[in-house]
Amino acid sequence: MIDKPLLAGVMILLTLSLIMSYSLSVYTVLHFHYTDFHFFIRQSVAVFIGFVTMVILSKMDPDKWFSKVGLLLFILFFILMIVMQFLPASLVNAVGGAKRWIHLGPMSIAPVEFFKVGFVFFLAWSFSRKFLSRTNMGFFEELRAFSPYLAVFFVAVMLIAVFQKDLGQVVVLGATLLVLFLFIGSSMKFFFTLLTGAFIAVIGLIFFAPHRMARIKSWWITVQDSILSVLPFKAVQDLRVEASVKEPWQISNSLNAIHNGGFFGQGLGNGQFKLGYLSEVHTDFILAGITEELGFLGLLLVTLTILLIIFRIFKIASKVKDPMYYLFSIGVGLLIAFSFILNSYGISGITPIKGIAVPFLSYGGSHILASCVAIGMVLMVSKKVPRGADGRIL
């Protein structure tokens, strides 16, 4: 028996995604002269394909199909991320020098979304074979043992952060990798060494990319007064950025949309900031759009549903006996959690905007389908969890 609460939570968010893709895309539809149901139909196709894929995967025998599906995701989309850099412009259109999507007729595929799921499988598959029986490794032994995974991650960083200019996805993958290291017994010394190295690497990727530096400065304008006001040191005040930097209007309008929603919201379809003030609000800023139209209550329900999904995934992981299933389920839960945190922090101005989609909610076929594939594999695993006569997890 699959985990029905997990399936129900995912379906609630996918249904809300369809509703909001119609409600929030009104300005984009008018601006580009699309039909009224342009985004709704495209999202409906993605949700339908994702749902069918999720159901098919959930019915498969994990002992027979789980590893095959996971390895296919990892190998195929790792190769695609490499090959897409050399494909012609008719298949891969560079936007700002970044090649992120492969165009196949009316469809576009973002390989990185599927690679994330495959990467988590690769880690779970390999970790369960190599490390769970090892204990008390020294620091240099840990470094030597984990170096192949760090090498694979470094290649992924180059492909995603450098060629695709998508630092947010790297942050999600890196955070997931670090936490999984802890789950297989790495020492805290090794963990904090990697964390320090990752922090330095992210600073480097920001410093040597002008568009990221501009985004950091734009974000800093919105938070510098509140931060610097509690730091009385004279030298710290030199960090203040003057108004010559471009105003972070996306963050400001996002905060205004959230504030305008109040507790109960303006009502479905009655949002004002989707009318050209927040560009592409049905994608990365969908939480701000939901909050304006459905209020704090709507945002709370979305957050609780996300937490329910993560909780059910972790509960499945805690009860399943196979270490590969255990680590994969944890990894999927972490991907969802980190993506939701980075997006919600970005639209509220706590951190710079990363361009991360909200799991199961944001408009976009690739992330919807990839998320459904991940949940389908977890549902496949959930059949191995011991249950009582009433279907509850024991």
PDB file of C-alpha atoms in Angstrom, residues 8-207:
ATOM      1  CA  ALA A   8      -2.961  13.656  -1.021  1.00  0.00           C
ATOM      2  CA  GLY A   9      -0.574  16.460   0.004  1.00  0.00           C
ATOM      3  CA  VAL A  10       1.065  16.487  -3.425  1.00  0.00           C
ATOM      4  CA  MET A  11      -2.308  16.533  -5.207  1.00  0.00           C
ATOM      5  CA  ILE A  12      -3.491  19.490  -3.110  1.00  0.00           C
ATOM      6  CA  LEU A  13      -0.481  21.556  -4.185  1.00  0.00           C
ATOM      7  CA  LEU A  14      -0.735  20.481  -7.835  1.00  0.00           C
ATOM      8  CA  THR A  15      -4.409  21.488  -7.880  1.00  0.00           C
ATOM      9  CA  LEU A  16      -3.588  24.874  -6.349  1.00  0.00           C
ATOM     10  CA  SER A  17      -0.822  25.250  -8.931  1.00  0.00           C
ATOM     11  CA  LEU A  18      -3.396  24.917 -11.729  1.00  0.00           C
ATOM     12  CA  ILE A  19      -5.697  27.484 -10.137  1.00  0.00           C
ATOM     13  CA  MET A  20      -2.938  30.030  -9.549  1.00  0.00           C
ATOM     14  CA  SER A  21      -1.349  29.522 -12.980  1.00  0.00           C
ATOM     15  CA  TYR A  22      -4.624  30.845 -14.404  1.00  0.00           C
ATOM     16  CA  SER A  23      -5.228  33.586 -11.837  1.00  0.00           C
ATOM     17  CA  LEU A  24      -1.702  35.012 -11.632  1.00  0.00           C
ATOM     18  CA  SER A  25      -0.727  34.921 -15.311  1.00  0.00           C
ATOM     19  CA  VAL A  26      -3.307  37.492 -16.441  1.00  0.00           C
ATOM     20  CA  TYR A  27      -0.799  40.307 -17.137  1.00  0.00           C
ATOM     21  CA  THR A  28       1.612  38.048 -19.033  1.00  0.00           C
ATOM     22  CA  VAL A  29      -1.299  36.712 -21.097  1.00  0.00           C
ATOM     23  CA  LEU A  30      -2.377  40.249 -22.058  1.00  0.00           C
ATOM     24  CA  HIS A  31       1.154  41.535 -22.603  1.00  0.00           C
ATOM     25  CA  PHE A  32       2.166  38.748 -25.003  1.00  0.00           C
ATOM     26  CA  HIS A  33      -1.319  38.351 -26.531  1.00  0.00           C
ATOM     27  CA  TYR A  34      -1.743  34.754 -25.446  1.00  0.00           C
ATOM     28  CA  THR A  35      -5.138  33.099 -25.098  1.00  0.00           C
ATOM     29  CA  ASP A  36      -6.716  33.340 -21.647  1.00  0.00           C
ATOM     30  CA  PHE A  37      -6.016  29.685 -20.825  1.00  0.00           C
ATOM     31  CA  HIS A  38      -2.486  29.561 -22.292  1.00  0.00           C
ATOM     32  CA  PHE A  39      -0.613  28.933 -19.041  1.00  0.00           C
ATOM     33  CA  PHE A  40      -3.456  26.929 -17.483  1.00  0.00           C
ATOM     34  CA  ILE A  41      -3.492  24.463 -20.383  1.00  0.00           C
ATOM     35  CA  ARG A  42       0.295  24.074 -20.422  1.00  0.00           C
ATOM     36  CA  GLN A  43       0.399  23.585 -16.667  1.00  0.00           C
ATOM     37  CA  SER A  44      -2.513  21.130 -16.886  1.00  0.00           C
ATOM     38  CA  VAL A  45      -0.573  19.028 -19.395  1.00  0.00           C
ATOM     39  CA  ALA A  46       2.491  19.032 -17.101  1.00  0.00           C
ATOM     40  CA  VAL A  47       0.410  18.133 -14.042  1.00  0.00           C
ATOM     41  CA  PHE A  48      -1.415  15.359 -15.924  1.00  0.00           C
ATOM     42  CA  ILE A  49       1.817  13.816 -17.235  1.00  0.00           C
ATOM     43  CA  GLY A  50       3.410  14.212 -13.796  1.00  0.00           C
ATOM     44  CA  PHE A  51       0.445  12.592 -12.041  1.00  0.00           C
ATOM     45  CA  VAL A  52       0.336   9.642 -14.463  1.00  0.00           C
ATOM     46  CA  THR A  53       4.106   9.169 -14.119  1.00  0.00           C
ATOM     47  CA  MET A  54       3.842   9.336 -10.326  1.00  0.00           C
ATOM     48  CA  VAL A  55       1.073   6.708 -10.251  1.00  0.00           C
ATOM     49  CA  ILE A  56       2.937   4.391 -12.638  1.00  0.00           C
ATOM     50  CA  LEU A  57       6.121   4.626 -10.564  1.00  0.00           C
ATOM     51  CA  SER A  58       4.202   4.056  -7.317  1.00  0.00           C
ATOM     52  CA  LYS A  59       2.826   0.753  -8.692  1.00  0.00           C
ATOM     53  CA  MET A  60       6.236  -0.625  -9.679  1.00  0.00           C
ATOM     54  CA  ASP A  61       8.134  -3.176  -7.604  1.00  0.00           C
ATOM     55  CA  PRO A  62      10.966  -1.216  -5.907  1.00  0.00           C
ATOM     56  CA  ASP A  63      13.231  -4.268  -5.716  1.00  0.00           C
ATOM     57  CA  LYS A  64      13.085  -4.582  -9.498  1.00  0.00           C
ATOM     58  CA  TRP A  65      12.662  -1.036 -10.822  1.00  0.00           C
ATOM     59  CA  PHE A  66      13.906   1.473  -8.233  1.00  0.00           C
ATOM     60  CA  SER A  67      17.613   1.265  -9.110  1.00  0.00           C
ATOM     61  CA  LYS A  68      16.946   1.152 -12.853  1.00  0.00           C
ATOM     62  CA  VAL A  69      14.825   4.318 -12.779  1.00  0.00           C
ATOM     63  CA  GLY A  70      17.272   6.135 -10.497  1.00  0.00           C
ATOM     64  CA  LEU A  71      20.372   5.258 -12.541  1.00  0.00           C
ATOM     65  CA  LEU A  72      18.590   6.259 -15.754  1.00  0.00           C
ATOM     66  CA  LEU A  73      17.759   9.674 -14.273  1.00  0.00           C
ATOM     67  CA  PHE A  74      21.315  10.250 -13.071  1.00  0.00           C
ATOM     68  CA  ILE A  75      23.179   9.096 -16.186  1.00  0.00           C
ATOM     69  CA  LEU A  76      20.794  10.444 -18.831  1.00  0.00           C
ATOM     70  CA  PHE A  77      20.395  13.939 -17.422  1.00  0.00           C
ATOM     71  CA  PHE A  78      24.049  14.246 -16.386  1.00  0.00           C
ATOM     72  CA  ILE A  79      24.953  13.566 -20.026  1.00  0.00           C
ATOM     73  CA  LEU A  80      22.245  15.970 -21.245  1.00  0.00           C
ATOM     74  CA  MET A  81      23.603  18.791 -19.078  1.00  0.00           C
ATOM     75  CA  ILE A  82      26.999  18.302 -20.699  1.00  0.00           C
ATOM     76  CA  VAL A  83      25.764  17.812 -24.268  1.00  0.00           C
ATOM     77  CA  MET A  84      23.312  20.737 -24.204  1.00  0.00           C
ATOM     78  CA  GLN A  85      26.212  23.187 -24.085  1.00  0.00           C
ATOM     79  CA  PHE A  86      27.164  22.061 -27.609  1.00  0.00           C
ATOM     80  CA  LEU A  87      23.707  21.751 -29.154  1.00  0.00           C
ATOM     81  CA  PRO A  88      22.626  24.237 -31.874  1.00  0.00           C
ATOM     82  CA  ALA A  89      20.608  27.331 -31.042  1.00  0.00           C
ATOM     83  CA  SER A  90      17.522  25.740 -32.623  1.00  0.00           C
ATOM     84  CA  LEU A  91      17.471  23.250 -29.720  1.00  0.00           C
ATOM     85  CA  VAL A  92      19.099  25.223 -26.915  1.00  0.00           C
ATOM     86  CA  ASN A  93      18.492  28.956 -26.784  1.00  0.00           C
ATOM     87  CA  ALA A  94      21.025  30.890 -24.690  1.00  0.00           C
ATOM     88  CA  VAL A  95      19.417  33.491 -22.411  1.00  0.00           C
ATOM     89  CA  GLY A  96      21.979  35.899 -20.977  1.00  0.00           C
ATOM     90  CA  GLY A  97      24.705  33.444 -21.954  1.00  0.00           C
ATOM     91  CA  ALA A  98      23.067  30.635 -19.962  1.00  0.00           C
ATOM     92  CA  LYS A  99      21.810  27.438 -21.599  1.00  0.00           C
ATOM     93  CA  ARG A 100      19.219  25.903 -19.274  1.00  0.00           C
ATOM     94  CA  TRP A 101      16.475  24.483 -21.501  1.00  0.00           C
ATOM     95  CA  ILE A 102      16.363  22.022 -24.389  1.00  0.00           C
ATOM     96  CA  HIS A 103      13.526  22.924 -26.767  1.00  0.00           C
ATOM     97  CA  LEU A 104      11.636  20.047 -28.367  1.00  0.00           C
ATOM     98  CA  GLY A 105       8.838  21.540 -30.446  1.00  0.00           C
ATOM     99  CA  PRO A 106       6.282  23.149 -28.097  1.00  0.00           C
ATOM    100  CA  MET A 107       8.025  21.708 -25.031  1.00  0.00           C
ATOM    101  CA  SER A 108      11.134  22.762 -23.116  1.00  0.00           C
ATOM    102  CA  ILE A 109      13.072  20.507 -20.762  1.00  0.00           C
ATOM    103  CA  ALA A 110      15.348  21.727 -17.972  1.00  0.00           C
ATOM    104  CA  PRO A 111      17.711  18.751 -17.396  1.00  0.00           C
ATOM    105  CA  VAL A 112      18.916  20.115 -14.041  1.00  0.00           C
ATOM    106  CA  GLU A 113      15.494  19.482 -12.441  1.00  0.00           C
ATOM    107  CA  PHE A 114      15.690  15.759 -13.248  1.00  0.00           C
ATOM    108  CA  PHE A 115      19.409  15.599 -12.501  1.00  0.00           C
ATOM    109  CA  LYS A 116      18.736  16.670  -8.903  1.00  0.00           C
ATOM    110  CA  VAL A 117      16.577  13.582  -8.365  1.00  0.00           C
ATOM    111  CA  GLY A 118      19.126  11.376 -10.138  1.00  0.00           C
ATOM    112  CA  PHE A 119      21.970  12.849  -8.081  1.00  0.00           C
ATOM    113  CA  VAL A 120      20.138  12.058  -4.835  1.00  0.00           C
ATOM    114  CA  PHE A 121      19.585   8.496  -6.061  1.00  0.00           C
ATOM    115  CA  PHE A 122      23.272   8.171  -6.998  1.00  0.00           C
ATOM    116  CA  LEU A 123      24.298   9.286  -3.509  1.00  0.00           C
ATOM    117  CA  ALA A 124      21.819   6.923  -1.817  1.00  0.00           C
ATOM    118  CA  TRP A 125      22.805   3.992  -4.026  1.00  0.00           C
ATOM    119  CA  SER A 126      26.544   4.497  -3.594  1.00  0.00           C
ATOM    120  CA  PHE A 127      26.505   5.479   0.098  1.00  0.00           C
ATOM    121  CA  SER A 128      24.458   2.395   1.023  1.00  0.00           C
ATOM    122  CA  ARG A 129      27.037   0.168  -0.690  1.00  0.00           C
ATOM    123  CA  LYS A 130      30.205   1.796   0.642  1.00  0.00           C
ATOM    124  CA  PHE A 131      29.788   3.604   3.941  1.00  0.00           C
ATOM    125  CA  LEU A 132      27.061   2.325   6.232  1.00  0.00           C
ATOM    126  CA  SER A 133      29.316  -0.490   7.463  1.00  0.00           C
ATOM    127  CA  ARG A 134      32.265   1.834   8.139  1.00  0.00           C
ATOM    128  CA  THR A 135      32.786   3.495  11.492  1.00  0.00           C
ATOM    129  CA  ASN A 136      35.325   5.831  13.097  1.00  0.00           C
ATOM    130  CA  MET A 137      37.070   7.071   9.972  1.00  0.00           C
ATOM    131  CA  GLY A 138      39.796   9.632  10.462  1.00  0.00           C
ATOM    132  CA  PHE A 139      39.560  13.056   8.814  1.00  0.00           C
ATOM    133  CA  PHE A 140      41.920  12.250   5.928  1.00  0.00           C
ATOM    134  CA  GLU A 141      40.315   8.844   5.469  1.00  0.00           C
ATOM    135  CA  GLU A 142      36.950  10.599   5.195  1.00  0.00           C
ATOM    136  CA  LEU A 143      38.388  13.066   2.705  1.00  0.00           C
ATOM    137  CA  ARG A 144      39.788  10.231   0.598  1.00  0.00           C
ATOM    138  CA  ALA A 145      36.554   8.188   0.794  1.00  0.00           C
ATOM    139  CA  PHE A 146      34.252  11.108  -0.072  1.00  0.00           C
ATOM    140  CA  SER A 147      36.463  12.721  -2.722  1.00  0.00           C
ATOM    141  CA  PRO A 148      34.780  10.911  -5.682  1.00  0.00           C
ATOM    142  CA  TYR A 149      31.413  12.378  -4.657  1.00  0.00           C
ATOM    143  CA  LEU A 150      32.921  15.811  -4.230  1.00  0.00           C
ATOM    144  CA  ALA A 151      34.440  15.457  -7.718  1.00  0.00           C
ATOM    145  CA  VAL A 152      31.043  14.609  -9.229  1.00  0.00           C
ATOM    146  CA  PHE A 153      29.516  17.543  -7.360  1.00  0.00           C
ATOM    147  CA  PHE A 154      32.293  19.852  -8.609  1.00  0.00           C
ATOM    148  CA  VAL A 155      31.486  18.879 -12.214  1.00  0.00           C
ATOM    149  CA  ALA A 156      27.799  19.553 -11.485  1.00  0.00           C
ATOM    150  CA  VAL A 157      28.728  22.968 -10.041  1.00  0.00           C
ATOM    151  CA  MET A 158      30.614  23.845 -13.219  1.00  0.00           C
ATOM    152  CA  LEU A 159      27.716  22.743 -15.417  1.00  0.00           C
ATOM    153  CA  ILE A 160      24.966  24.406 -13.367  1.00  0.00           C
ATOM    154  CA  ALA A 161      26.547  27.467 -11.746  1.00  0.00           C
ATOM    155  CA  VAL A 162      29.017  28.439 -14.483  1.00  0.00           C
ATOM    156  CA  PHE A 163      27.456  27.358 -17.791  1.00  0.00           C
ATOM    157  CA  GLN A 164      23.799  27.646 -16.741  1.00  0.00           C
ATOM    158  CA  LYS A 165      24.414  30.522 -14.278  1.00  0.00           C
ATOM    159  CA  ASP A 166      22.018  28.939 -11.796  1.00  0.00           C
ATOM    160  CA  LEU A 167      23.611  29.242  -8.366  1.00  0.00           C
ATOM    161  CA  GLY A 168      20.365  28.491  -6.529  1.00  0.00           C
ATOM    162  CA  GLN A 169      20.228  24.906  -7.770  1.00  0.00           C
ATOM    163  CA  VAL A 170      23.831  24.392  -6.675  1.00  0.00           C
ATOM    164  CA  VAL A 171      22.986  25.653  -3.179  1.00  0.00           C
ATOM    165  CA  VAL A 172      20.084  23.163  -2.948  1.00  0.00           C
ATOM    166  CA  LEU A 173      22.220  20.256  -4.177  1.00  0.00           C
ATOM    167  CA  GLY A 174      25.186  21.215  -1.979  1.00  0.00           C
ATOM    168  CA  ALA A 175      23.063  21.527   1.165  1.00  0.00           C
ATOM    169  CA  THR A 176      21.459  18.134   0.446  1.00  0.00           C
ATOM    170  CA  LEU A 177      24.880  16.526  -0.081  1.00  0.00           C
ATOM    171  CA  LEU A 178      26.245  17.958   3.172  1.00  0.00           C
ATOM    172  CA  VAL A 179      23.297  16.714   5.240  1.00  0.00           C
ATOM    173  CA  LEU A 180      23.463  13.250   3.641  1.00  0.00           C
ATOM    174  CA  PHE A 181      27.145  13.108   4.635  1.00  0.00           C
ATOM    175  CA  LEU A 182      25.983  13.499   8.232  1.00  0.00           C
ATOM    176  CA  PHE A 183      23.383  10.750   7.858  1.00  0.00           C
ATOM    177  CA  ILE A 184      26.020   8.218   6.818  1.00  0.00           C
ATOM    178  CA  GLY A 185      28.213   9.044   9.787  1.00  0.00           C
ATOM    179  CA  SER A 186      30.717  11.690   8.694  1.00  0.00           C
ATOM    180  CA  SER A 187      32.384  13.576  11.520  1.00  0.00           C
ATOM    181  CA  MET A 188      31.371  17.097  12.508  1.00  0.00           C
ATOM    182  CA  LYS A 189      34.926  18.232  11.768  1.00  0.00           C
ATOM    183  CA  PHE A 190      34.615  17.010   8.189  1.00  0.00           C
ATOM    184  CA  PHE A 191      31.112  18.504   7.898  1.00  0.00           C
ATOM    185  CA  PHE A 192      32.167  21.986   9.026  1.00  0.00           C
ATOM    186  CA  THR A 193      35.291  21.830   6.850  1.00  0.00           C
ATOM    187  CA  LEU A 194      33.105  21.193   3.812  1.00  0.00           C
ATOM    188  CA  LEU A 195      30.635  23.844   4.959  1.00  0.00           C
ATOM    189  CA  THR A 196      33.437  26.408   5.188  1.00  0.00           C
ATOM    190  CA  GLY A 197      34.768  25.407   1.781  1.00  0.00           C
ATOM    191  CA  ALA A 198      31.275  25.640   0.278  1.00  0.00           C
ATOM    192  CA  PHE A 199      30.779  29.105   1.756  1.00  0.00           C
ATOM    193  CA  ILE A 200      34.078  30.316   0.273  1.00  0.00           C
ATOM    194  CA  ALA A 201      33.194  28.763  -3.099  1.00  0.00           C
ATOM    195  CA  VAL A 202      29.777  30.468  -3.157  1.00  0.00           C
ATOM    196  CA  ILE A 203      31.404  33.817  -2.320  1.00  0.00           C
ATOM    197  CA  GLY A 204      33.821  33.218  -5.181  1.00  0.00           C
ATOM    198  CA  LEU A 205      31.035  32.359  -7.634  1.00  0.00           C
ATOM    199  CA  ILE A 206      29.232  35.552  -6.601  1.00  0.00           C
ATOM    200  CA  PHE A 207      32.323  37.772  -6.706  1.00  0.00           C
TER     201      PHE A 207
END
